[in-house]
């Protein structure tokens, strides 16, 4: 068991209260973690403010980009350490961590280094009464100190997805990782030092949300902008904190994503994508599908095939390459997911598969495991269809017409992502335009290009990141008007 400190001004800072970080696959303690109080958070914010005026603030975009590429190389060089840390914190299978979490975490630094070098700005020539005219042009300047508050479901990937564009735009950051997954953010501090990132540019404070590091950070007046990924309820609290000082927020929040499967689809494609979107990361992906609407002629066939796909998922040691399904993140989250399993049961849902807890051997008996679960037969008003469960489960319901499917998919306060499966090109584009989400996949799921806009509609978020869209949040656009 190790102890984990904060990372402030390029150095480890420990001391004070600590909390336990547990491996959800076994419930064993992985490390004890320092919990930041208001004075530790203040130290981190002050270090970040000072670093804005240091070498980081004087570098050209290209110099900063070169350092960011070294950060990506550093993650890749220490790949095995990052993989192990992420598995111990999350319990997710090695095949996902080594193909998704860590490589994409590194890729965020190269992608955003490139994109920030390539962004355009605008220029306008304006007439003036003296006939000589004026030239307006814009420059982008860093926003300042960015607070990055992160969830636990894709710890390194979602944290670097914010830190990389923030740093590439010339800002400094204070990261508050989830209390469930503190390790890779800390390890990244060492990589930042090795890559030559000046002290104070990247800082990490550990702790919880309310009355702890998270709240201290978002309430700190030295923070110029807050980027957050997590639950809609937390996003609401953070937005209130940001109102003090009129600071901008970028919020990537919860979802209750729907998938529409038309009878003319390629069923193999729809089953493959639906299996991933329901069970990947034990259902703990914000973009995951918890409501599937299937056109009536193929409803039974679809349900049978998804059932078969669920039943070949393999729980097991996360370090084994054959394991496809890890545990949930914590015992607390398992209690929440199992409460929905119970509500579905007591409301008379038809249980297609799962619905309980698997028998796990040896040390894994104490882990936060649940069975992949599929239901049919619940009314649209049921909490299983209204609320984000964030587990390896979905409800499948039949529909008859295109209009009905669109109305069902949109009948939610959330608007993060969705998918549509059909071979009819006209229908595909017609339906895609009517689903109220930030990200819509046709005949696929979670196919991401970092140059595209990412974010949620309705209660799933505010703002878009990805590509040049994040510039709106990570920089200020300053207009310079020159009288000629
Ligand atoms: P969460 O909201 O419980 O916690 C997220 C982070 O916020 C943690 O670091 C937590 O300590 C901190 N926090 C909590 N209360 C706070 C407060 N009052 N002030 C400041 N910080 C506070 O979310 P979670 O359980 O870690 O993550 C799961 C949720 O994240 C799901 O709802 C999921 O849909 C969402 N999510 C969304 C996206 C997206 O891109 N839209 C991506 C991943 C996860």
PDB file of N, CA, C and O and ligand atoms in Angstrom, residues 149-154 158 161-162 176-180 207-219 228-235 237-238 241 251-255 284-287 329 333 336 388 390 414 416 439 454-456 460-461, ligand 1:
ATOM      1  N   UNK A 149     -12.158  19.673 -12.836  1.00  0.00           N
ATOM      2  CA  UNK A 149     -12.756  18.748 -11.851  1.00  0.00           C
ATOM      3  C   UNK A 149     -13.253  17.514 -12.605  1.00  0.00           C
ATOM      4  O   UNK A 149     -14.050  17.627 -13.542  1.00  0.00           O
ATOM      5  N   UNK A 150     -12.758  16.347 -12.194  1.00  0.00           N
ATOM      6  CA  UNK A 150     -12.897  15.139 -13.033  1.00  0.00           C
ATOM      7  C   UNK A 150     -13.701  14.026 -12.373  1.00  0.00           C
ATOM      8  O   UNK A 150     -13.703  13.898 -11.147  1.00  0.00           O
ATOM      9  N   UNK A 151     -14.290  13.152 -13.212  1.00  0.00           N
ATOM     10  CA  UNK A 151     -15.008  11.966 -12.715  1.00  0.00           C
ATOM     11  C   UNK A 151     -14.067  10.754 -12.667  1.00  0.00           C
ATOM     12  O   UNK A 151     -12.889  10.853 -13.014  1.00  0.00           O
ATOM     13  N   UNK A 152     -14.630   9.603 -12.308  1.00  0.00           N
ATOM     14  CA  UNK A 152     -13.818   8.398 -12.124  1.00  0.00           C
ATOM     15  C   UNK A 152     -13.932   7.412 -13.271  1.00  0.00           C
ATOM     16  O   UNK A 152     -13.250   6.391 -13.271  1.00  0.00           O
ATOM     17  N   UNK A 153     -14.806   7.646 -14.232  1.00  0.00           N
ATOM     18  CA  UNK A 153     -15.089   6.534 -15.156  1.00  0.00           C
ATOM     19  C   UNK A 153     -14.015   6.330 -16.226  1.00  0.00           C
ATOM     20  O   UNK A 153     -13.775   5.208 -16.646  1.00  0.00           O
ATOM     21  N   UNK A 154     -13.365   7.416 -16.673  1.00  0.00           N
ATOM     22  CA  UNK A 154     -12.228   7.293 -17.596  1.00  0.00           C
ATOM     23  C   UNK A 154     -11.183   8.288 -17.075  1.00  0.00           C
ATOM     24  O   UNK A 154     -10.997   9.370 -17.654  1.00  0.00           O
ATOM     25  N   UNK A 158     -10.301  11.384 -19.534  1.00  0.00           N
ATOM     26  CA  UNK A 158     -11.167  12.568 -19.430  1.00  0.00           C
ATOM     27  C   UNK A 158     -10.438  13.748 -18.793  1.00  0.00           C
ATOM     28  O   UNK A 158     -10.770  14.901 -19.073  1.00  0.00           O
ATOM     29  N   UNK A 161      -8.124  15.187 -21.549  1.00  0.00           N
ATOM     30  CA  UNK A 161      -8.974  15.796 -22.579  1.00  0.00           C
ATOM     31  C   UNK A 161      -9.274  17.256 -22.253  1.00  0.00           C
ATOM     32  O   UNK A 161      -9.561  18.073 -23.129  1.00  0.00           O
ATOM     33  N   UNK A 162      -9.161  17.630 -20.960  1.00  0.00           N
ATOM     34  CA  UNK A 162      -9.340  19.017 -20.524  1.00  0.00           C
ATOM     35  C   UNK A 162      -7.981  19.701 -20.325  1.00  0.00           C
ATOM     36  O   UNK A 162      -7.803  20.859 -20.701  1.00  0.00           O
ATOM     37  N   UNK A 176      -8.586  18.496  -9.960  1.00  0.00           N
ATOM     38  CA  UNK A 176      -9.130  17.767  -8.805  1.00  0.00           C
ATOM     39  C   UNK A 176      -9.669  16.448  -9.370  1.00  0.00           C
ATOM     40  O   UNK A 176     -10.781  16.382  -9.887  1.00  0.00           O
ATOM     41  N   UNK A 177      -8.845  15.360  -9.275  1.00  0.00           N
ATOM     42  CA  UNK A 177      -9.340  14.075  -9.777  1.00  0.00           C
ATOM     43  C   UNK A 177     -10.446  13.564  -8.862  1.00  0.00           C
ATOM     44  O   UNK A 177     -10.577  14.028  -7.732  1.00  0.00           O
ATOM     45  N   UNK A 178     -11.173  12.576  -9.337  1.00  0.00           N
ATOM     46  CA  UNK A 178     -12.178  11.960  -8.466  1.00  0.00           C
ATOM     47  C   UNK A 178     -11.486  11.295  -7.278  1.00  0.00           C
ATOM     48  O   UNK A 178     -10.401  10.728  -7.416  1.00  0.00           O
ATOM     49  N   UNK A 179     -12.142  11.340  -6.139  1.00  0.00           N
ATOM     50  CA  UNK A 179     -11.621  10.681  -4.933  1.00  0.00           C
ATOM     51  C   UNK A 179     -11.501   9.169  -5.141  1.00  0.00           C
ATOM     52  O   UNK A 179     -10.754   8.494  -4.439  1.00  0.00           O
ATOM     53  N   UNK A 180     -12.256   8.641  -6.132  1.00  0.00           N
ATOM     54  CA  UNK A 180     -12.204   7.196  -6.404  1.00  0.00           C
ATOM     55  C   UNK A 180     -10.961   6.826  -7.216  1.00  0.00           C
ATOM     56  O   UNK A 180     -10.540   5.677  -7.197  1.00  0.00           O
ATOM     57  N   UNK A 207      -9.078  14.974  -2.973  1.00  0.00           N
ATOM     58  CA  UNK A 207     -10.121  15.108  -1.957  1.00  0.00           C
ATOM     59  C   UNK A 207     -11.482  14.858  -2.564  1.00  0.00           C
ATOM     60  O   UNK A 207     -11.602  14.344  -3.684  1.00  0.00           O
ATOM     61  N   UNK A 208     -12.495  15.246  -1.800  1.00  0.00           N
ATOM     62  CA  UNK A 208     -13.884  14.999  -2.188  1.00  0.00           C
ATOM     63  C   UNK A 208     -14.476  16.282  -2.792  1.00  0.00           C
ATOM     64  O   UNK A 208     -13.740  17.215  -3.082  1.00  0.00           O
ATOM     65  N   UNK A 209     -15.822  16.290  -2.919  1.00  0.00           N
ATOM     66  CA  UNK A 209     -16.500  17.453  -3.491  1.00  0.00           C
ATOM     67  C   UNK A 209     -16.874  18.476  -2.428  1.00  0.00           C
ATOM     68  O   UNK A 209     -16.049  19.322  -2.045  1.00  0.00           O
ATOM     69  N   UNK A 210     -18.116  18.383  -1.900  1.00  0.00           N
ATOM     70  CA  UNK A 210     -18.581  19.387  -0.936  1.00  0.00           C
ATOM     71  C   UNK A 210     -17.692  19.440   0.305  1.00  0.00           C
ATOM     72  O   UNK A 210     -17.239  18.409   0.791  1.00  0.00           O
ATOM     73  N   UNK A 211     -17.434  20.640   0.787  1.00  0.00           N
ATOM     74  CA  UNK A 211     -16.613  20.870   1.996  1.00  0.00           C
ATOM     75  C   UNK A 211     -15.216  20.255   1.891  1.00  0.00           C
ATOM     76  O   UNK A 211     -14.576  19.986   2.906  1.00  0.00           O
ATOM     77  N   UNK A 212     -14.751  19.996   0.705  1.00  0.00           N
ATOM     78  CA  UNK A 212     -13.431  19.397   0.535  1.00  0.00           C
ATOM     79  C   UNK A 212     -12.749  20.039  -0.680  1.00  0.00           C
ATOM     80  O   UNK A 212     -13.149  21.128  -1.126  1.00  0.00           O
ATOM     81  N   UNK A 213     -11.745  19.332  -1.233  1.00  0.00           N
ATOM     82  CA  UNK A 213     -10.913  19.940  -2.280  1.00  0.00           C
ATOM     83  C   UNK A 213     -11.733  20.501  -3.461  1.00  0.00           C
ATOM     84  O   UNK A 213     -11.435  21.587  -3.967  1.00  0.00           O
ATOM     85  N   UNK A 214     -12.767  19.739  -3.901  1.00  0.00           N
ATOM     86  CA  UNK A 214     -13.553  20.160  -5.074  1.00  0.00           C
ATOM     87  C   UNK A 214     -14.209  21.519  -4.842  1.00  0.00           C
ATOM     88  O   UNK A 214     -14.073  22.441  -5.653  1.00  0.00           O
ATOM     89  N   UNK A 215     -14.917  21.627  -3.713  1.00  0.00           N
ATOM     90  CA  UNK A 215     -15.621  22.887  -3.428  1.00  0.00           C
ATOM     91  C   UNK A 215     -14.627  24.023  -3.172  1.00  0.00           C
ATOM     92  O   UNK A 215     -14.825  25.156  -3.640  1.00  0.00           O
ATOM     93  N   UNK A 216     -13.545  23.730  -2.441  1.00  0.00           N
ATOM     94  CA  UNK A 216     -12.543  24.784  -2.188  1.00  0.00           C
ATOM     95  C   UNK A 216     -11.983  25.315  -3.510  1.00  0.00           C
ATOM     96  O   UNK A 216     -11.750  26.510  -3.664  1.00  0.00           O
ATOM     97  N   UNK A 217     -11.784  24.397  -4.453  1.00  0.00           N
ATOM     98  CA  UNK A 217     -11.188  24.803  -5.731  1.00  0.00           C
ATOM     99  C   UNK A 217     -12.158  25.665  -6.546  1.00  0.00           C
ATOM    100  O   UNK A 217     -11.789  26.741  -7.022  1.00  0.00           O
ATOM    101  N   UNK A 218     -13.396  25.177  -6.721  1.00  0.00           N
ATOM    102  CA  UNK A 218     -14.306  25.946  -7.594  1.00  0.00           C
ATOM    103  C   UNK A 218     -14.731  27.255  -6.946  1.00  0.00           C
ATOM    104  O   UNK A 218     -15.150  28.190  -7.642  1.00  0.00           O
ATOM    105  N   UNK A 219     -14.610  27.357  -5.604  1.00  0.00           N
ATOM    106  CA  UNK A 219     -14.960  28.618  -4.929  1.00  0.00           C
ATOM    107  C   UNK A 219     -13.778  29.583  -4.858  1.00  0.00           C
ATOM    108  O   UNK A 219     -13.939  30.726  -4.435  1.00  0.00           O
ATOM    109  N   UNK A 228     -15.621  20.990 -16.021  1.00  0.00           N
ATOM    110  CA  UNK A 228     -16.098  19.913 -15.149  1.00  0.00           C
ATOM    111  C   UNK A 228     -16.720  18.801 -15.970  1.00  0.00           C
ATOM    112  O   UNK A 228     -17.457  19.047 -16.922  1.00  0.00           O
ATOM    113  N   UNK A 229     -16.437  17.558 -15.567  1.00  0.00           N
ATOM    114  CA  UNK A 229     -17.149  16.403 -16.109  1.00  0.00           C
ATOM    115  C   UNK A 229     -17.685  15.614 -14.927  1.00  0.00           C
ATOM    116  O   UNK A 229     -16.927  15.291 -14.010  1.00  0.00           O
ATOM    117  N   UNK A 230     -18.962  15.311 -14.953  1.00  0.00           N
ATOM    118  CA  UNK A 230     -19.550  14.554 -13.842  1.00  0.00           C
ATOM    119  C   UNK A 230     -21.059  14.621 -13.903  1.00  0.00           C
ATOM    120  O   UNK A 230     -21.646  14.880 -14.959  1.00  0.00           O
ATOM    121  N   UNK A 231     -21.669  14.419 -12.756  1.00  0.00           N
ATOM    122  CA  UNK A 231     -23.132  14.356 -12.703  1.00  0.00           C
ATOM    123  C   UNK A 231     -23.776  15.733 -12.898  1.00  0.00           C
ATOM    124  O   UNK A 231     -23.201  16.745 -12.492  1.00  0.00           O
ATOM    125  N   UNK A 232     -24.975  15.709 -13.434  1.00  0.00           N
ATOM    126  CA  UNK A 232     -25.712  16.956 -13.678  1.00  0.00           C
ATOM    127  C   UNK A 232     -25.936  17.721 -12.369  1.00  0.00           C
ATOM    128  O   UNK A 232     -25.807  18.954 -12.320  1.00  0.00           O
ATOM    129  N   UNK A 233     -26.207  16.986 -11.286  1.00  0.00           N
ATOM    130  CA  UNK A 233     -26.458  17.652 -10.000  1.00  0.00           C
ATOM    131  C   UNK A 233     -25.198  18.390  -9.524  1.00  0.00           C
ATOM    132  O   UNK A 233     -25.271  19.520  -9.039  1.00  0.00           O
ATOM    133  N   UNK A 234     -24.039  17.756  -9.693  1.00  0.00           N
ATOM    134  CA  UNK A 234     -22.781  18.416  -9.291  1.00  0.00           C
ATOM    135  C   UNK A 234     -22.517  19.620 -10.192  1.00  0.00           C
ATOM    136  O   UNK A 234     -22.073  20.672  -9.726  1.00  0.00           O
ATOM    137  N   UNK A 235     -22.793  19.447 -11.487  1.00  0.00           N
ATOM    138  CA  UNK A 235     -22.608  20.550 -12.437  1.00  0.00           C
ATOM    139  C   UNK A 235     -23.437  21.763 -12.045  1.00  0.00           C
ATOM    140  O   UNK A 235     -22.991  22.915 -12.168  1.00  0.00           O
ATOM    141  N   UNK A 237     -24.324  22.595  -8.986  1.00  0.00           N
ATOM    142  CA  UNK A 237     -23.680  23.226  -7.816  1.00  0.00           C
ATOM    143  C   UNK A 237     -22.454  24.034  -8.258  1.00  0.00           C
ATOM    144  O   UNK A 237     -22.231  25.157  -7.789  1.00  0.00           O
ATOM    145  N   UNK A 238     -21.693  23.470  -9.204  1.00  0.00           N
ATOM    146  CA  UNK A 238     -20.469  24.150  -9.657  1.00  0.00           C
ATOM    147  C   UNK A 238     -20.811  25.428 -10.420  1.00  0.00           C
ATOM    148  O   UNK A 238     -20.151  26.461 -10.281  1.00  0.00           O
ATOM    149  N   UNK A 241     -21.325  28.130  -8.015  1.00  0.00           N
ATOM    150  CA  UNK A 241     -20.040  28.657  -7.509  1.00  0.00           C
ATOM    151  C   UNK A 241     -19.401  29.584  -8.538  1.00  0.00           C
ATOM    152  O   UNK A 241     -18.814  30.608  -8.199  1.00  0.00           O
ATOM    153  N   UNK A 251     -19.287  22.436 -18.983  1.00  0.00           N
ATOM    154  CA  UNK A 251     -19.862  21.333 -18.203  1.00  0.00           C
ATOM    155  C   UNK A 251     -20.213  20.152 -19.100  1.00  0.00           C
ATOM    156  O   UNK A 251     -21.005  20.301 -20.034  1.00  0.00           O
ATOM    157  N   UNK A 252     -19.606  19.004 -18.817  1.00  0.00           N
ATOM    158  CA  UNK A 252     -19.957  17.764 -19.513  1.00  0.00           C
ATOM    159  C   UNK A 252     -20.620  16.866 -18.481  1.00  0.00           C
ATOM    160  O   UNK A 252     -19.957  16.371 -17.569  1.00  0.00           O
ATOM    161  N   UNK A 253     -21.927  16.656 -18.631  1.00  0.00           N
ATOM    162  CA  UNK A 253     -22.719  16.088 -17.538  1.00  0.00           C
ATOM    163  C   UNK A 253     -23.328  14.735 -17.896  1.00  0.00           C
ATOM    164  O   UNK A 253     -22.914  14.090 -18.845  1.00  0.00           O
ATOM    165  N   UNK A 254     -24.312  14.343 -17.123  1.00  0.00           N
ATOM    166  CA  UNK A 254     -24.886  13.001 -17.256  1.00  0.00           C
ATOM    167  C   UNK A 254     -25.759  12.844 -18.496  1.00  0.00           C
ATOM    168  O   UNK A 254     -26.002  13.800 -19.241  1.00  0.00           O
ATOM    169  N   UNK A 255     -26.207  11.618 -18.705  1.00  0.00           N
ATOM    170  CA  UNK A 255     -27.050  11.342 -19.869  1.00  0.00           C
ATOM    171  C   UNK A 255     -28.004  10.201 -19.599  1.00  0.00           C
ATOM    172  O   UNK A 255     -27.909   9.504 -18.573  1.00  0.00           O
ATOM    173  N   UNK A 284     -20.298   2.129 -17.349  1.00  0.00           N
ATOM    174  CA  UNK A 284     -19.962   3.428 -16.735  1.00  0.00           C
ATOM    175  C   UNK A 284     -19.301   4.346 -17.767  1.00  0.00           C
ATOM    176  O   UNK A 284     -18.151   4.766 -17.611  1.00  0.00           O
ATOM    177  N   UNK A 285     -20.003   4.590 -18.853  1.00  0.00           N
ATOM    178  CA  UNK A 285     -19.544   5.526 -19.888  1.00  0.00           C
ATOM    179  C   UNK A 285     -20.677   6.525 -20.079  1.00  0.00           C
ATOM    180  O   UNK A 285     -21.829   6.132 -20.279  1.00  0.00           O
ATOM    181  N   UNK A 286     -20.337   7.816 -20.015  1.00  0.00           N
ATOM    182  CA  UNK A 286     -21.402   8.825 -20.106  1.00  0.00           C
ATOM    183  C   UNK A 286     -22.183   8.700 -21.403  1.00  0.00           C
ATOM    184  O   UNK A 286     -23.365   9.012 -21.459  1.00  0.00           O
ATOM    185  N   UNK A 287     -21.508   8.216 -22.465  1.00  0.00           N
ATOM    186  CA  UNK A 287     -22.144   8.111 -23.788  1.00  0.00           C
ATOM    187  C   UNK A 287     -22.913   6.812 -23.947  1.00  0.00           C
ATOM    188  O   UNK A 287     -23.547   6.571 -24.967  1.00  0.00           O
ATOM    189  N   UNK A 329     -17.459   0.925  -9.886  1.00  0.00           N
ATOM    190  CA  UNK A 329     -16.356   1.688  -9.289  1.00  0.00           C
ATOM    191  C   UNK A 329     -16.273   1.528  -7.770  1.00  0.00           C
ATOM    192  O   UNK A 329     -15.194   1.645  -7.196  1.00  0.00           O
ATOM    193  N   UNK A 333     -21.551   2.726  -5.349  1.00  0.00           N
ATOM    194  CA  UNK A 333     -22.185   2.780  -6.664  1.00  0.00           C
ATOM    195  C   UNK A 333     -22.928   1.470  -6.941  1.00  0.00           C
ATOM    196  O   UNK A 333     -23.990   1.469  -7.569  1.00  0.00           O
ATOM    197  N   UNK A 336     -26.287   1.645  -5.547  1.00  0.00           N
ATOM    198  CA  UNK A 336     -27.187   2.459  -6.384  1.00  0.00           C
ATOM    199  C   UNK A 336     -27.691   1.630  -7.576  1.00  0.00           C
ATOM    200  O   UNK A 336     -28.890   1.587  -7.856  1.00  0.00           O
ATOM    201  N   UNK A 388     -30.376   8.267 -14.909  1.00  0.00           N
ATOM    202  CA  UNK A 388     -29.100   7.664 -15.308  1.00  0.00           C
ATOM    203  C   UNK A 388     -28.700   6.636 -14.244  1.00  0.00           C
ATOM    204  O   UNK A 388     -28.518   6.970 -13.080  1.00  0.00           O
ATOM    205  N   UNK A 390     -25.996   4.241 -14.829  1.00  0.00           N
ATOM    206  CA  UNK A 390     -24.530   4.153 -14.936  1.00  0.00           C
ATOM    207  C   UNK A 390     -24.049   2.759 -14.536  1.00  0.00           C
ATOM    208  O   UNK A 390     -23.074   2.601 -13.801  1.00  0.00           O
ATOM    209  N   UNK A 414     -32.249  14.855 -20.484  1.00  0.00           N
ATOM    210  CA  UNK A 414     -30.848  14.802 -20.894  1.00  0.00           C
ATOM    211  C   UNK A 414     -30.715  14.926 -22.413  1.00  0.00           C
ATOM    212  O   UNK A 414     -31.686  14.725 -23.136  1.00  0.00           O
ATOM    213  N   UNK A 416     -27.209  14.044 -24.173  1.00  0.00           N
ATOM    214  CA  UNK A 416     -25.774  13.892 -24.434  1.00  0.00           C
ATOM    215  C   UNK A 416     -25.513  13.224 -25.789  1.00  0.00           C
ATOM    216  O   UNK A 416     -24.978  13.839 -26.700  1.00  0.00           O
ATOM    217  N   UNK A 439     -24.101  14.674 -29.543  1.00  0.00           N
ATOM    218  CA  UNK A 439     -23.327  13.736 -30.365  1.00  0.00           C
ATOM    219  C   UNK A 439     -24.241  12.604 -30.819  1.00  0.00           C
ATOM    220  O   UNK A 439     -24.871  11.942 -29.996  1.00  0.00           O
ATOM    221  N   UNK A 454     -17.613  18.181 -29.028  1.00  0.00           N
ATOM    222  CA  UNK A 454     -18.097  17.205 -28.050  1.00  0.00           C
ATOM    223  C   UNK A 454     -18.780  17.964 -26.925  1.00  0.00           C
ATOM    224  O   UNK A 454     -18.232  18.909 -26.363  1.00  0.00           O
ATOM    225  N   UNK A 455     -19.980  17.517 -26.553  1.00  0.00           N
ATOM    226  CA  UNK A 455     -20.682  18.162 -25.443  1.00  0.00           C
ATOM    227  C   UNK A 455     -22.129  17.747 -25.453  1.00  0.00           C
ATOM    228  O   UNK A 455     -22.570  17.000 -26.327  1.00  0.00           O
ATOM    229  N   UNK A 456     -22.880  18.219 -24.467  1.00  0.00           N
ATOM    230  CA  UNK A 456     -24.254  17.768 -24.330  1.00  0.00           C
ATOM    231  C   UNK A 456     -25.269  18.871 -24.547  1.00  0.00           C
ATOM    232  O   UNK A 456     -24.990  20.043 -24.283  1.00  0.00           O
ATOM    233  N   UNK A 460     -27.473  17.850 -20.206  1.00  0.00           N
ATOM    234  CA  UNK A 460     -26.218  17.093 -20.311  1.00  0.00           C
ATOM    235  C   UNK A 460     -24.998  17.991 -20.465  1.00  0.00           C
ATOM    236  O   UNK A 460     -23.887  17.477 -20.643  1.00  0.00           O
ATOM    237  N   UNK A 461     -25.187  19.298 -20.396  1.00  0.00           N
ATOM    238  CA  UNK A 461     -23.982  20.119 -20.389  1.00  0.00           C
ATOM    239  C   UNK A 461     -24.140  21.489 -21.003  1.00  0.00           C
ATOM    240  O   UNK A 461     -25.181  21.839 -21.553  1.00  0.00           O
TER     241      UNK A 461
HETATM  242  P1  LIG B   1     -19.652  13.423  -9.666  1.00  0.00           P
HETATM  243  O1  LIG B   1     -20.412  14.587 -10.151  1.00  0.00           O
HETATM  244  O2  LIG B   1     -20.141  12.721  -8.462  1.00  0.00           O
HETATM  245  O3  LIG B   1     -18.153  13.822  -9.325  1.00  0.00           O
HETATM  246  C1  LIG B   1     -17.302  14.386 -10.299  1.00  0.00           C
HETATM  247  C2  LIG B   1     -16.229  15.206  -9.606  1.00  0.00           C
HETATM  248  O4  LIG B   1     -16.812  16.345  -8.980  1.00  0.00           O
HETATM  249  C3  LIG B   1     -15.461  14.458  -8.518  1.00  0.00           C
HETATM  250  O5  LIG B   1     -14.103  14.803  -8.623  1.00  0.00           O
HETATM  251  C4  LIG B   1     -16.076  15.002  -7.238  1.00  0.00           C
HETATM  252  O6  LIG B   1     -15.226  14.933  -6.121  1.00  0.00           O
HETATM  253  C5  LIG B   1     -16.343  16.445  -7.632  1.00  0.00           C
HETATM  254  N1  LIG B   1     -17.388  17.136  -6.873  1.00  0.00           N
HETATM  255  C6  LIG B   1     -18.510  16.620  -6.329  1.00  0.00           C
HETATM  256  N2  LIG B   1     -19.237  17.597  -5.753  1.00  0.00           N
HETATM  257  C7  LIG B   1     -18.567  18.757  -5.939  1.00  0.00           C
HETATM  258  C8  LIG B   1     -18.806  20.112  -5.575  1.00  0.00           C
HETATM  259  N3  LIG B   1     -19.908  20.484  -4.909  1.00  0.00           N
HETATM  260  N4  LIG B   1     -17.896  21.041  -5.944  1.00  0.00           N
HETATM  261  C9  LIG B   1     -16.793  20.698  -6.633  1.00  0.00           C
HETATM  262  N5  LIG B   1     -16.512  19.427  -6.988  1.00  0.00           N
HETATM  263  C10 LIG B   1     -17.387  18.477  -6.654  1.00  0.00           C
HETATM  264  O7  LIG B   1     -19.537  12.433 -10.919  1.00  0.00           O
HETATM  265  P2  LIG B   1     -18.894  10.977 -10.955  1.00  0.00           P
HETATM  266  O8  LIG B   1     -19.785  10.061 -10.177  1.00  0.00           O
HETATM  267  O9  LIG B   1     -17.463  11.070 -10.626  1.00  0.00           O
HETATM  268  O10 LIG B   1     -18.992  10.609 -12.513  1.00  0.00           O
HETATM  269  C11 LIG B   1     -20.101  10.009 -13.095  1.00  0.00           C
HETATM  270  C12 LIG B   1     -20.971  11.044 -13.779  1.00  0.00           C
HETATM  271  O11 LIG B   1     -20.185  11.740 -14.736  1.00  0.00           O
HETATM  272  C13 LIG B   1     -22.121  10.467 -14.569  1.00  0.00           C
HETATM  273  O12 LIG B   1     -23.258  11.263 -14.371  1.00  0.00           O
HETATM  274  C14 LIG B   1     -21.672  10.572 -16.017  1.00  0.00           C
HETATM  275  O13 LIG B   1     -22.690  10.629 -16.978  1.00  0.00           O
HETATM  276  C15 LIG B   1     -20.896  11.835 -15.972  1.00  0.00           C
HETATM  277  N6  LIG B   1     -19.954  11.904 -17.084  1.00  0.00           N
HETATM  278  C16 LIG B   1     -20.205  12.767 -18.119  1.00  0.00           C
HETATM  279  C17 LIG B   1     -19.330  12.830 -19.209  1.00  0.00           C
HETATM  280  C18 LIG B   1     -19.582  13.759 -20.365  1.00  0.00           C
HETATM  281  O14 LIG B   1     -18.690  13.912 -21.180  1.00  0.00           O
HETATM  282  N7  LIG B   1     -20.737  14.369 -20.460  1.00  0.00           N
HETATM  283  C19 LIG B   1     -18.189  12.019 -19.225  1.00  0.00           C
HETATM  284  C20 LIG B   1     -17.973  11.155 -18.143  1.00  0.00           C
HETATM  285  C21 LIG B   1     -18.848  11.113 -17.072  1.00  0.00           C
END
